[in-house]
Short mmCIF file of C-alpha atoms in Angstrom, two decimals:
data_model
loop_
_atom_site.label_atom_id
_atom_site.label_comp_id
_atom_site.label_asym_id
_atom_site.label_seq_id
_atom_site.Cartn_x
_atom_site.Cartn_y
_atom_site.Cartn_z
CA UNK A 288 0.00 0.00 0.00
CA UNK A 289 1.20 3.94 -0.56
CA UNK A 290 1.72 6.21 1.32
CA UNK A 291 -1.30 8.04 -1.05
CA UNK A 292 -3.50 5.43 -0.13
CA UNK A 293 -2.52 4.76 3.75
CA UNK A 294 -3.38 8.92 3.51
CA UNK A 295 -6.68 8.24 1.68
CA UNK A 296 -8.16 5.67 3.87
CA UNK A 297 -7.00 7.72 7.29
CA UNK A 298 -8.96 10.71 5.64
CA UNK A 299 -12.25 8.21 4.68
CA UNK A 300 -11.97 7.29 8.31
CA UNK A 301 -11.52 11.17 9.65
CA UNK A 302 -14.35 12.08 7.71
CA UNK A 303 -16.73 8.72 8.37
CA UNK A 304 -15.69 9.49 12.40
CA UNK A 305 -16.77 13.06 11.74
CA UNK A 306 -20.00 12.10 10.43
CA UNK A 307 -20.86 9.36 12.83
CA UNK A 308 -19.96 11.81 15.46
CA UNK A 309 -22.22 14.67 13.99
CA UNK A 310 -24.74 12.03 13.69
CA UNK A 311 -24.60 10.83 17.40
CA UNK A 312 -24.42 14.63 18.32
CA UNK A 313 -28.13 15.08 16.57
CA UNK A 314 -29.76 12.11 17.69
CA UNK A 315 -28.33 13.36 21.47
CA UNK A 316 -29.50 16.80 21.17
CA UNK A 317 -32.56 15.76 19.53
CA UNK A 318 -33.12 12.67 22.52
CA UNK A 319 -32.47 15.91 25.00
CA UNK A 320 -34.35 19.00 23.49
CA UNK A 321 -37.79 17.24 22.18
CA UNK A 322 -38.96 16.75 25.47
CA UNK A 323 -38.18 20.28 26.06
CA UNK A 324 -39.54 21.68 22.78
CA UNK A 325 -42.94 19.23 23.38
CA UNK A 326 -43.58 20.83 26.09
CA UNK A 327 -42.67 24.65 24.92
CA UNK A 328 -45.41 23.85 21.91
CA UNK A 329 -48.23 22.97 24.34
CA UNK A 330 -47.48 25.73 26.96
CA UNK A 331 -47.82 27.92 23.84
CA UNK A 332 -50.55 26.65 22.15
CA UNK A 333 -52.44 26.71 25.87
CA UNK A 334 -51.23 30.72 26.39
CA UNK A 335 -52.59 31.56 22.83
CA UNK A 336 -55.76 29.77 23.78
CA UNK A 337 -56.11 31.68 27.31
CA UNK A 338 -55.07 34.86 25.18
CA UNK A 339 -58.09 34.44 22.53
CA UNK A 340 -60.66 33.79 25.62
CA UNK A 341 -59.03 36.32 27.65
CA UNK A 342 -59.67 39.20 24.57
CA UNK A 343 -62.82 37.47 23.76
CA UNK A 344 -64.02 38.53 27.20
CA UNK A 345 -62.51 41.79 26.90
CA UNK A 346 -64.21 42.91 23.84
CA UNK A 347 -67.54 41.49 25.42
CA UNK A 348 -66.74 43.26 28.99
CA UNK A 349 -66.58 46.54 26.68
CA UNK A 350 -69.67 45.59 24.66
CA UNK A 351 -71.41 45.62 28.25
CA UNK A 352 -69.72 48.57 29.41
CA UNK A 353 -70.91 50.34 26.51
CA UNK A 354 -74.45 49.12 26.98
CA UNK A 355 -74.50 49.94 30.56
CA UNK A 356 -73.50 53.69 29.93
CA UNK A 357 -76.16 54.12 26.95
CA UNK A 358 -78.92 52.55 29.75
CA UNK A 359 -77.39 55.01 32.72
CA UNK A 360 -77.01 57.88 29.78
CA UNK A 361 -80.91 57.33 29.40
CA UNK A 362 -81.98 56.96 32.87
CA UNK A 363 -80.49 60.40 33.96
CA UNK A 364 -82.43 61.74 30.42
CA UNK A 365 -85.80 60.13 31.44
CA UNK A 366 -84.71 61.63 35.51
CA UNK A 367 -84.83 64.66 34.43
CA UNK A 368 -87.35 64.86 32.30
CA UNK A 369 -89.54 63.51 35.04
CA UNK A 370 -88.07 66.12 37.19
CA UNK A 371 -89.25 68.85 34.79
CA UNK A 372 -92.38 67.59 34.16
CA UNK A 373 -93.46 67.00 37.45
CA UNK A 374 -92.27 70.65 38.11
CA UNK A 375 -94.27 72.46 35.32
CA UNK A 376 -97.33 69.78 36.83
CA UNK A 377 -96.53 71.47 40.54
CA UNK A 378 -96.67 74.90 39.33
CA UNK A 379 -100.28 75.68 40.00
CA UNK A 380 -100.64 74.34 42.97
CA UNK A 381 -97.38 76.12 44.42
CA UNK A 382 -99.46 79.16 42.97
CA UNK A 383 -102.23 78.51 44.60
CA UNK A 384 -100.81 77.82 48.08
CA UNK A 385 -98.48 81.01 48.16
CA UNK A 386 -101.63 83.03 47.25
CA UNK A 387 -103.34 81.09 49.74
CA UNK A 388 -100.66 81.66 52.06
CA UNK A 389 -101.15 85.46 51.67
CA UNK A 390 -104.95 85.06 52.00
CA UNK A 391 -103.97 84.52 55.67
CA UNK A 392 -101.11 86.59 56.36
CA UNK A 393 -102.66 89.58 54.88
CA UNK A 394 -100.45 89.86 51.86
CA UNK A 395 -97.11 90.42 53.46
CA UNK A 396 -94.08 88.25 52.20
CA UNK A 397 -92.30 88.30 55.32
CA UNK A 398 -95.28 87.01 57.29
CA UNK A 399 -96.01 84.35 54.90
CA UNK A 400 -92.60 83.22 55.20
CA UNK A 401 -92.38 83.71 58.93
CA UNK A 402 -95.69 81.48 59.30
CA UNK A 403 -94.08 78.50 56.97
CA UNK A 404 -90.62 78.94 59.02
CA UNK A 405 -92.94 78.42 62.28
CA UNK A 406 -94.88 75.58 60.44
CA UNK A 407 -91.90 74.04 59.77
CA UNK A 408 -90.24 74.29 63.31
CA UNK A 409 -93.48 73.22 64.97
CA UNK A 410 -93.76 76.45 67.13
#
């Protein structure tokens, strides 16, 4: 044999060494990481799930929100509305008690108010 092909074989065997080397290296890593990466995959697909409900609830939270506004929006509308209706309603008979009221206190402001003051404190 030459020295050419002594040279020849030692590199086939380097490289075949190198390659069943690289080979064990990935099947090791691979044996090592897959566990890891399994369970990477299903933590993320389970956080992208609890993401999706999670802003599924927040867009209905905010679809409530909004509703609940519009109703308390309307409530204070119909309030007052109420308020002034039931205002222009008591206008007549506030009328007619002040002139009442002056019937029997002669006319005089103060005494009108003085006698409702009393009324009120029970004197």
């Amino acid at each position: 044999m030459t020295l050419a092909q002594k040279l020849a074989g030692l590199v086939l065997v380097v490289i075949l060494l190198l390659v069943l080397g690289g080979g064990c290296g990935a099947w090791l890593a691979a044996r090592h990481y897959r566990p890891l990466l399994d369970a990477a995959n299903t933590n993320l697909v389970t956080t992208r799930s609890a993401l999706d409900s999670l802003e599924a609830l927040a867009v209905e939270q905010s679809r409530k929100l909004g509703e609940l506004v519009q109703a308390g929006e309307l409530r204070e509308r119909n309030a007052a509305l109420a308020q002034e209706k039931a205002r222009q309603e008591a206008r007549p008979d506030y009328a007619a008690a002040n002139n009442l009221l002056r019937e029997r206190t002669g006319g005089d402001p103060a005494q009108a108010a003085r006698a409702i003051i009393d009324k009120e404190l029970g004197l």
